[in-house]
Coordinates of C-alpha atoms and ligand atoms in Angstrom, one line a residue:
M1 CA -0.1 0.1 0.0
K2 CA 1.4 3.3 -0.9
R3 CA 1.7 5.9 2.1
S4 CA -1.0 8.1 0.6
N5 CA -3.6 5.4 0.3
F6 CA -2.8 4.4 3.9
K7 CA -3.3 7.6 5.2
T8 CA -6.6 7.8 3.1
A9 CA -7.8 4.4 4.3
V10 CA -7.2 5.1 8.0
M11 CA -8.5 8.8 8.1
I12 CA -11.5 7.6 6.5
S13 CA -12.2 4.5 9.0
L14 CA -11.2 6.8 11.6
L15 CA -13.5 9.2 10.8
T16 CA -16.6 7.6 9.9
G17 CA -16.2 3.8 10.8
T18 CA -18.5 3.0 7.9
V19 CA -15.9 1.8 5.4
M20 CA -13.7 -1.3 6.1
F21 CA -10.5 -1.3 4.0
Q22 CA -9.3 -5.2 4.1
S23 CA -6.5 -4.3 2.0
A24 CA -5.5 -1.9 -0.7
G25 CA -8.1 -1.9 -3.6
A26 CA -10.2 -4.7 -1.7
A27 CA -13.9 -4.6 -1.8
Q28 CA -15.4 -2.2 0.9
E29 CA -18.3 -3.1 3.2
K30 CA -20.6 -0.2 3.8
K31 CA -22.7 -0.3 7.2
S32 CA -26.1 1.3 7.2
P33 CA -26.1 4.8 9.0
L34 CA -26.3 5.4 12.7
R35 CA -29.7 6.7 13.7
I36 CA -29.5 9.1 16.7
A37 CA -32.7 10.6 18.5
V38 CA -32.2 13.9 19.6
A39 CA -34.4 15.7 21.8
T40 CA -34.5 19.0 24.3
F41 CA -36.4 20.1 27.5
S42 CA -34.7 22.4 29.3
H43 CA -35.5 25.1 32.4
E44 CA -33.4 26.6 34.9
T45 CA -36.1 27.0 37.5
C46 CA -36.2 29.9 40.3
T47 CA -38.1 27.9 42.8
F48 CA -38.3 31.1 45.0
C49 CA -40.0 33.2 42.5
P50 CA -43.7 33.5 42.4
D51 CA -45.2 32.3 39.2
P52 CA -45.4 28.6 38.2
T53 CA -44.2 27.5 34.8
T54 CA -47.1 26.2 33.1
V55 CA -48.0 24.4 29.9
A56 CA -49.2 27.8 28.5
D57 CA -45.7 29.2 29.2
W58 CA -43.9 26.5 27.3
E59 CA -46.3 27.1 24.3
F60 CA -46.4 31.0 24.4
Y61 CA -43.7 30.6 21.5
G62 CA -45.4 28.0 19.4
P63 CA -46.4 24.6 20.3
P64 CA -43.8 21.8 20.6
T65 CA -41.8 20.7 17.6
R66 CA -39.5 18.3 16.2
D67 CA -37.8 21.1 14.3
I68 CA -34.9 21.2 16.9
L69 CA -31.6 20.2 14.5
R70 CA -30.7 24.0 14.1
G71 CA -28.9 27.1 15.8
N72 CA -25.5 27.0 16.9
G73 CA -26.3 25.8 20.6
Y74 CA -25.7 22.1 22.1
I75 CA -27.9 20.5 19.3
G76 CA -26.3 22.6 16.7
G77 CA -22.8 21.4 17.7
F78 CA -24.0 18.1 18.0
K79 CA -25.2 18.3 14.5
R80 CA -22.1 19.8 13.2
M81 CA -20.1 16.9 14.6
C82 CA -22.3 14.2 13.1
D83 CA -22.4 16.0 9.5
E84 CA -18.3 15.8 9.7
F85 CA -18.2 12.3 10.5
G86 CA -20.8 11.5 8.0
G87 CA -23.2 8.4 8.2
V88 CA -25.1 9.7 10.8
E89 CA -29.1 10.1 10.9
L90 CA -30.2 12.6 13.4
V91 CA -33.9 12.1 14.5
G92 CA -35.9 14.9 15.9
M93 CA -38.0 14.2 19.0
T94 CA -41.0 16.6 19.7
S95 CA -39.7 19.1 22.1
P96 CA -41.0 22.1 23.9
R97 CA -39.6 25.4 22.8
D98 CA -38.1 27.9 25.4
S99 CA -40.6 28.7 28.3
R100 CA -42.0 32.3 28.3
G101 CA -40.3 34.3 31.4
G102 CA -37.3 31.7 31.2
S103 CA -35.7 31.5 34.5
S104 CA -38.0 33.9 36.1
G105 CA -40.3 31.2 36.0
S106 CA -41.3 29.1 39.3
W107 CA -41.6 25.3 39.7
L108 CA -43.1 23.7 36.5
T109 CA -46.3 22.0 36.9
R110 CA -46.3 18.3 37.0
E111 CA -48.7 18.6 34.0
A112 CA -46.2 20.3 31.9
F113 CA -43.3 17.6 32.7
D114 CA -45.6 14.9 32.2
K115 CA -46.7 16.5 28.7
Y116 CA -43.1 17.0 27.2
A117 CA -41.6 14.1 28.8
G118 CA -44.4 12.1 27.4
L119 CA -44.0 13.6 23.8
I120 CA -40.3 12.7 23.7
V121 CA -41.1 9.1 24.5
A122 CA -44.1 8.8 22.5
D123 CA -41.8 9.7 19.4
L124 CA -38.8 7.4 20.7
L125 CA -41.5 4.6 20.5
Q126 CA -42.5 5.4 17.0
A127 CA -39.2 6.1 15.9
G128 CA -37.9 2.5 14.6
R129 CA -34.4 1.5 14.9
L130 CA -32.1 3.7 16.9
D131 CA -28.5 3.5 17.8
G132 CA -28.5 6.3 20.8
V133 CA -30.4 9.0 22.4
Y134 CA -29.1 12.7 23.0
L135 CA -30.7 14.8 25.4
A136 CA -29.9 18.5 25.3
L137 CA -30.9 19.6 28.9
H138 CA -30.2 22.0 31.4
G139 CA -29.9 20.5 34.9
A140 CA -31.4 23.0 36.8
M141 CA -35.2 22.2 36.2
A142 CA -37.5 21.9 39.3
V143 CA -41.0 20.2 39.2
T144 CA -43.5 19.9 41.5
G145 CA -43.7 16.3 43.1
I146 CA -40.5 15.2 40.9
P147 CA -37.5 15.5 43.0
K148 CA -35.0 15.1 40.2
P149 CA -36.5 15.7 36.9
E150 CA -33.5 15.3 34.7
A151 CA -32.8 11.7 35.8
E152 CA -36.5 11.3 35.6
L153 CA -37.1 12.0 31.9
V154 CA -33.9 9.8 31.5
R155 CA -35.3 7.0 33.1
R156 CA -38.6 7.3 31.0
V157 CA -36.3 7.6 28.1
R158 CA -34.6 4.3 29.0
A159 CA -37.9 2.5 29.5
A160 CA -38.7 3.6 25.8
V161 CA -35.4 2.5 24.2
G162 CA -33.5 -0.3 26.4
K163 CA -30.1 -0.4 26.3
I164 CA -28.6 1.7 23.6
P165 CA -26.5 4.9 24.6
I166 CA -28.1 7.9 26.3
M167 CA -26.0 11.0 26.6
V168 CA -26.9 14.2 28.2
T169 CA -25.4 17.6 27.6
L170 CA -26.0 20.3 30.7
D171 CA -25.6 23.8 31.6
L172 CA -23.2 24.5 34.2
H173 CA -25.8 25.9 36.3
A174 CA -27.0 22.1 36.8
N175 CA -28.1 20.7 40.1
E176 CA -27.3 17.1 39.6
D177 CA -26.1 13.9 41.4
Q178 CA -25.5 10.1 41.1
E179 CA -29.1 9.6 40.0
L180 CA -28.7 11.2 36.5
A181 CA -25.2 9.3 36.1
D182 CA -27.2 6.0 37.1
A183 CA -29.8 6.7 34.6
A184 CA -27.6 8.0 31.5
D185 CA -24.7 6.4 29.6
A186 CA -22.6 9.8 29.9
V187 CA -23.0 13.5 31.0
F188 CA -21.1 16.3 29.7
I189 CA -21.2 20.1 30.9
I190 CA -20.2 23.4 29.5
K191 CA -17.1 24.9 31.3
R192 CA -17.5 28.4 30.6
Y193 CA -20.0 31.2 32.2
P194 CA -20.9 33.4 30.3
H195 CA -21.8 29.9 28.2
Y196 CA -19.7 30.3 25.2
D197 CA -19.1 26.6 24.9
D198 CA -22.6 25.1 24.6
G199 CA -21.9 24.1 20.7
L200 CA -18.3 22.8 21.4
M201 CA -20.1 20.4 24.5
G202 CA -22.5 19.2 21.9
E203 CA -19.7 18.3 19.3
T204 CA -18.1 16.4 22.4
A205 CA -21.5 14.6 23.0
A206 CA -21.7 13.7 19.2
R207 CA -18.2 12.6 19.1
V208 CA -18.3 10.2 22.3
M209 CA -21.7 9.0 21.2
I210 CA -20.5 7.7 17.7
S211 CA -17.2 6.0 19.3
T212 CA -19.7 4.4 21.8
V213 CA -22.1 3.2 19.3
R214 CA -19.1 2.1 17.3
G215 CA -18.0 0.1 20.1
R216 CA -14.9 2.2 20.3
Y217 CA -15.7 3.9 23.7
K218 CA -17.2 2.5 26.7
P219 CA -18.6 5.5 29.2
V220 CA -18.1 4.8 32.9
M221 CA -18.8 7.7 35.0
S222 CA -17.8 8.7 38.6
V223 CA -19.9 11.6 40.4
R224 CA -19.0 13.7 43.4
K225 CA -20.5 16.3 45.5
P226 CA -18.0 18.9 47.1
G227 CA -20.5 20.3 49.5
V228 CA -20.7 23.9 48.4
I229 CA -23.5 26.2 47.0
T230 CA -22.7 29.3 45.4
P231 CA -24.8 32.1 44.1
S232 CA -24.3 32.7 40.2
V233 CA -22.7 36.1 40.6
F234 CA -19.7 34.3 42.1
Q235 CA -19.6 31.7 39.2
G236 CA -18.2 33.8 36.3
T237 CA -15.3 31.6 34.7
G238 CA -13.4 34.8 34.0
T239 CA -12.5 35.0 37.5
S240 CA -11.1 32.8 40.0
P241 CA -11.9 30.3 41.7
A242 CA -14.4 29.6 39.2
M243 CA -11.7 29.7 36.1
E244 CA -9.1 27.5 37.9
I245 CA -11.6 24.6 38.7
M246 CA -12.4 24.7 35.1
E247 CA -8.7 25.1 34.0
R248 CA -7.8 22.1 36.3
A249 CA -10.7 20.1 34.7
R250 CA -9.1 20.5 31.4
I251 CA -5.8 19.7 32.6
W252 CA -7.0 16.3 33.7
E253 CA -8.8 15.9 30.1
N254 CA -5.6 17.0 28.4
E255 CA -3.5 14.5 30.1
N256 CA -5.9 11.6 29.7
R257 CA -7.2 10.9 26.3
G258 CA -11.0 9.9 26.4
A259 CA -11.5 11.4 29.9
Y260 CA -14.4 14.2 30.2
V261 CA -14.2 16.2 33.3
S262 CA -17.4 18.3 33.9
V263 CA -18.0 20.7 36.8
A264 CA -21.8 21.8 37.6
F265 CA -21.3 24.9 39.9
G266 CA -25.2 24.5 40.4
F267 CA -28.1 26.8 40.4
A268 CA -28.7 28.1 44.2
Y269 CA -32.0 29.5 43.5
A270 CA -33.8 26.1 43.2
D271 CA -34.7 24.6 46.3
V272 CA -33.9 20.6 45.2
P273 CA -32.2 17.9 46.8
D274 CA -29.7 17.9 44.3
A275 CA -28.6 21.4 44.8
G276 CA -25.0 22.1 45.2
A277 CA -21.8 21.8 43.1
A278 CA -21.1 18.5 41.3
V279 CA -18.3 16.6 39.5
I280 CA -19.0 14.3 36.8
V281 CA -16.4 12.4 35.2
V282 CA -16.6 10.1 32.1
T283 CA -13.7 7.9 31.0
N284 CA -13.4 5.1 28.4
N285 CA -14.0 1.9 30.8
D286 CA -11.4 3.1 33.4
K287 CA -13.6 3.5 36.6
K288 CA -10.5 4.0 38.8
L289 CA -9.2 6.7 36.6
A290 CA -12.5 8.4 37.0
D291 CA -12.7 8.2 40.5
R292 CA -9.3 9.4 41.0
I293 CA -10.1 12.7 38.9
A294 CA -13.6 12.9 40.5
D295 CA -11.8 12.8 44.0
D296 CA -9.1 15.5 43.0
M297 CA -11.8 18.1 41.4
S298 CA -13.8 17.7 44.4
D299 CA -11.1 18.3 46.7
F300 CA -9.9 21.3 44.7
I301 CA -13.2 23.0 44.8
W302 CA -13.5 22.2 48.3
R303 CA -10.2 23.6 48.9
R304 CA -11.6 26.8 47.5
H305 CA -14.7 27.2 49.1
K306 CA -14.4 30.2 51.1
E307 CA -13.2 32.1 48.2
F308 CA -16.3 30.7 46.1
A309 CA -18.8 31.2 48.5
G310 CA -17.9 33.7 51.1
K311 CA -17.8 37.2 49.2
V312 CA -19.8 40.1 50.1
L313 CA -21.1 42.7 47.7
P314 CA -22.3 46.4 48.0
K315 CA -25.9 47.0 48.8
T316 CA -28.0 49.2 46.5
K317 CA -27.1 52.9 48.3
E318 CA -23.4 51.8 48.7
G319 CA -23.4 50.2 45.1
V320 CA -25.4 53.2 43.5
A321 CA -22.8 55.7 45.0
L322 CA -19.9 53.5 43.4
A323 CA -21.3 53.5 40.2
L324 CA -21.8 57.7 40.3
K325 CA -18.2 57.8 41.5
A326 CA -16.9 55.8 38.7
V327 CA -19.0 58.0 36.1
R328 CA -17.1 61.0 37.7
D329 CA -13.9 59.2 37.2
G330 CA -14.7 59.1 33.3
K331 CA -15.2 55.3 33.5
R332 CA -18.4 55.4 31.2
P333 CA -20.6 53.5 30.4
V334 CA -20.8 52.2 33.9
V335 CA -22.5 48.9 34.0
I336 CA -24.7 48.1 37.3
A337 CA -25.5 44.1 37.6
D338 CA -29.0 44.2 39.4
H339 CA -28.0 40.5 39.9
S340 CA -30.2 39.5 42.5
D341 CA -33.5 40.5 40.7
R342 CA -34.7 37.2 39.3
T343 CA -38.3 38.5 38.4
G344 CA -36.9 41.5 36.3
G345 CA -39.6 44.0 38.0
S346 CA -37.3 45.2 41.2
T347 CA -37.2 49.2 41.5
H348 CA -34.5 49.2 44.1
I349 CA -31.7 50.6 42.0
L350 CA -34.1 52.6 39.8
E351 CA -35.0 54.5 43.1
E352 CA -31.6 54.9 44.7
L353 CA -30.4 56.5 41.1
I354 CA -33.0 59.0 41.1
R355 CA -32.6 59.7 45.0
Q356 CA -28.6 60.1 44.1
G357 CA -29.5 62.4 41.5
A358 CA -28.1 60.2 38.7
S359 CA -28.5 61.3 35.1
K360 CA -28.3 59.3 31.7
F361 CA -28.8 56.0 33.3
C362 CA -30.9 53.3 31.4
I363 CA -32.6 50.7 32.9
T364 CA -32.3 47.6 30.4
T365 CA -34.9 46.3 31.1
L366 CA -37.7 46.5 33.6
R367 CA -40.5 44.1 33.6
D368 CA -43.9 45.9 33.7
E369 CA -47.0 44.7 32.0
K370 CA -48.9 47.0 33.7
A371 CA -47.0 50.0 32.5
L372 CA -47.0 48.7 29.0
E373 CA -50.9 48.4 29.4
T374 CA -51.2 52.2 30.6
I375 CA -49.0 53.3 27.4
A376 CA -50.8 50.9 25.0
G377 CA -52.9 53.3 22.6
K378 CA -50.5 56.3 23.0
K379 CA -48.1 57.1 20.7
T380 CA -44.2 58.1 20.3
G381 CA -43.5 61.8 21.8
D382 CA -46.9 61.6 24.2
V383 CA -46.0 62.4 27.9
V384 CA -47.5 60.1 30.3
S385 CA -47.5 60.1 34.1
L386 CA -47.1 56.3 35.5
K387 CA -45.8 54.0 38.1
L388 CA -42.7 51.5 37.0
G389 CA -42.4 48.5 38.5
G390 CA -42.2 47.5 42.2
Y391 CA -44.9 44.3 42.1
S392 CA -43.0 41.5 40.1
D393 CA -42.4 39.7 43.6
K394 CA -42.2 40.5 47.3
Y395 CA -38.7 42.1 47.1
A396 CA -39.4 44.1 44.0
G397 CA -39.4 47.3 45.9
N398 CA -41.9 50.1 45.6
P399 CA -43.7 51.4 42.3
V400 CA -41.8 54.5 41.1
T401 CA -43.9 57.6 39.7
V402 CA -42.5 59.2 36.7
D403 CA -43.3 61.6 34.1
A404 CA -42.2 60.3 30.7
K405 CA -42.0 60.9 27.4
I406 CA -42.6 57.7 25.2
E407 CA -39.3 57.2 22.8
F408 CA -39.9 54.0 21.3
I409 CA -43.2 51.5 21.2
G410 CA -42.7 48.4 19.3
K411 CA -42.0 44.4 19.5
S412 CA -39.4 42.1 20.5
G413 CA -40.3 39.0 18.9
R414 CA -43.7 38.4 20.3
D415 CA -43.4 40.4 23.4
R416 CA -43.9 44.4 23.2
I417 CA -41.1 46.5 24.4
E418 CA -41.3 50.2 25.0
V419 CA -38.7 53.0 26.0
L420 CA -39.6 56.1 28.0
Q421 CA -37.4 59.0 28.8
F422 CA -37.6 61.1 32.1
G423 CA -35.9 62.9 34.4
K424 CA -32.0 63.9 33.7
N425 CA -31.9 62.2 30.3
N426 CA -32.6 58.8 31.8
R427 CA -34.2 55.9 30.3
V428 CA -36.3 52.9 31.0
I429 CA -36.8 49.9 28.6
L430 CA -40.1 48.1 29.5
T431 CA -40.6 44.6 28.7
P432 CA -43.4 42.2 29.8
Q433 CA -41.0 39.8 31.1
L434 CA -37.5 39.4 32.7
M435 CA -35.2 40.0 29.9
Q436 CA -31.4 39.3 30.8
V437 CA -29.8 41.7 28.1
T438 CA -26.5 40.4 27.2
D439 CA -25.1 42.9 24.4
T440 CA -25.4 46.5 23.3
Q441 CA -27.3 45.8 20.3
I442 CA -30.9 46.4 22.1
F443 CA -29.7 49.9 21.9
G444 CA -29.3 50.7 18.5
R445 CA -32.5 48.6 17.6
L446 CA -34.2 50.9 20.1
G447 CA -33.0 54.2 18.8
I448 CA -30.9 54.5 21.8
K449 CA -27.1 55.9 21.3
L450 CA -24.8 54.1 23.6
D451 CA -22.5 57.2 24.0
E452 CA -25.3 58.9 25.3
L453 CA -25.6 56.7 28.4
D454 CA -23.6 57.0 31.6
I455 CA -24.9 54.0 33.3
I456 CA -26.7 51.1 32.1
V457 CA -28.6 48.8 34.6
L458 CA -28.7 45.0 33.7
K459 CA -30.9 42.4 35.2
S460 CA -28.0 40.0 34.7
R461 CA -25.4 38.1 37.0
V462 CA -22.7 37.1 34.7
H463 CA -24.0 36.8 31.1
F464 CA -23.9 40.4 30.5
R465 CA -20.1 40.1 30.7
R466 CA -20.2 38.9 27.0
G467 CA -21.4 42.1 25.7
Y468 CA -20.1 44.4 28.3
A469 CA -16.9 43.2 29.6
D470 CA -15.5 40.7 27.1
T471 CA -15.9 43.1 24.4
G472 CA -14.4 46.1 26.5
V473 CA -17.7 48.2 26.2
A474 CA -18.2 48.8 30.0
G475 CA -15.7 51.4 31.8
A476 CA -16.6 49.8 35.1
I477 CA -18.8 47.0 36.2
I478 CA -20.4 47.0 39.9
E479 CA -22.1 44.1 41.0
V480 CA -25.1 45.4 43.2
D481 CA -26.7 43.1 45.9
A482 CA -30.0 44.9 46.0
P483 CA -33.1 43.0 47.5
G484 CA -34.3 39.8 45.7
W485 CA -34.8 36.5 45.0
G486 CA -31.1 35.8 43.8
P487 CA -29.3 37.2 46.6
A488 CA -25.5 36.8 47.1
D489 CA -26.0 35.9 50.6
L490 CA -27.8 32.3 50.5
S491 CA -28.3 32.3 54.1
T492 CA -31.4 34.6 53.6
L493 CA -33.4 32.3 51.3
P494 CA -36.1 29.9 53.0
Y495 CA -34.6 26.5 51.7
K496 CA -36.5 23.2 52.7
N497 CA -35.5 20.8 50.1
I498 CA -31.6 21.1 49.6
P499 CA -29.3 18.6 51.3
K500 CA -27.9 19.3 54.5
G501 CA -24.1 20.5 55.0
L502 CA -23.7 22.7 52.2
Y503 CA -21.2 25.3 52.8
P504 CA -21.7 28.5 53.2
L505 CA -25.2 27.6 54.6
E506 CA -23.6 25.2 57.4
L507 CA -20.1 26.1 57.8
K508 CA -18.0 23.1 58.5
Ligands
LIG601 ZN1 -26.3 29.0 32.9

């Protein structure tokens, strides 16, 4: 065999596994394509928030659909890798879309969970021959009456498809434990917050799925719970210890071919029995290695627990004063991360900005359906006197009365969006739901010039860093711990279901 032929032959068999070369020029045997089912059912549930997540919320943006094999997220990455391998047929299972309100939604109703799990299972039973199932989940779903919904979903899928590989990708805000690993064959979790690597993780799942179906990989998993629960605002992977934890995971992966080392930092605002950080390690049939890595990662996270969970952020008055000082120091635009507002209609920072005489600020955005109703029927340029926000949950503060000029009336997808200008060139962008704004494009679409803003208030924990910090837009970033259902101090939350012994709730 000539060297070039040999290279070609090896490459083809490694990449696709579909062509067998017995010798140069020999007959080729082509196998039938792999058939992999793909489904998604993804929610980050703020169980302390007031509004349950119902079937109507899941279908606000349209009915469940099989048309899920698109986009740049987890499933997009999975598809991309399968297309590169070739010889893989992906079959979309009927899956719900995003829910209205997203992670400002509280407990999913049992009806909603059963409905969408049922649609996925019904499609699997009808799908014909399958070689594997890929589930793109989140991991922080909370369902009334179902303690660990992702594990339950995988068990229902297992009952439908039998012993073929079931692989799962998760957000790093997942709350999971051994139960999910017992149910699934492999679990992979993104390593970046902001979540830049969802597509990459879909690719990883596809590669391991194909290798497993081809018999070249036999996934085994080890799970550890380091005993730490942390607020989202401290989990950004641009800073340590989050950055060092993920770097350590990558070192283990780089030193051990076939090892996939995942860390879920967890979602502290879901009061569920598998809350707290988790380490999930997948190896190629090497349980000892998986245990060794999982132990090391868990120990490492525990060694950093005080830095990870014990920081203190400025409260409203101090935080707003810091923002005004940063403006005076020329660091505009200053971004205030109103990180604790999980429902989107809190007015604490708005009220304090007015009290401290701030100008040129923009609340981006304030959830207020009532104000949107009040403005309905008015037109751009009209002046209205109305109350803003202060009712979306019990920590949302007081309604703030303003005399405002309507600057913009329009739509963002199916939802209304409006801009009011008031006071000293201040603005508020109104939406009917919490909107976590992660880039600056919104301003252009609404006719607001970024360089006219001194202060931008965002209802976001860390995701805003994608469009404001990582792009260099923000002159300064102030994380403010206003009252809300997403506080930095977790000891203020009325937990009932989380496991005992989690730092910092119970100091070890
Ligand atoms: Zn997340």
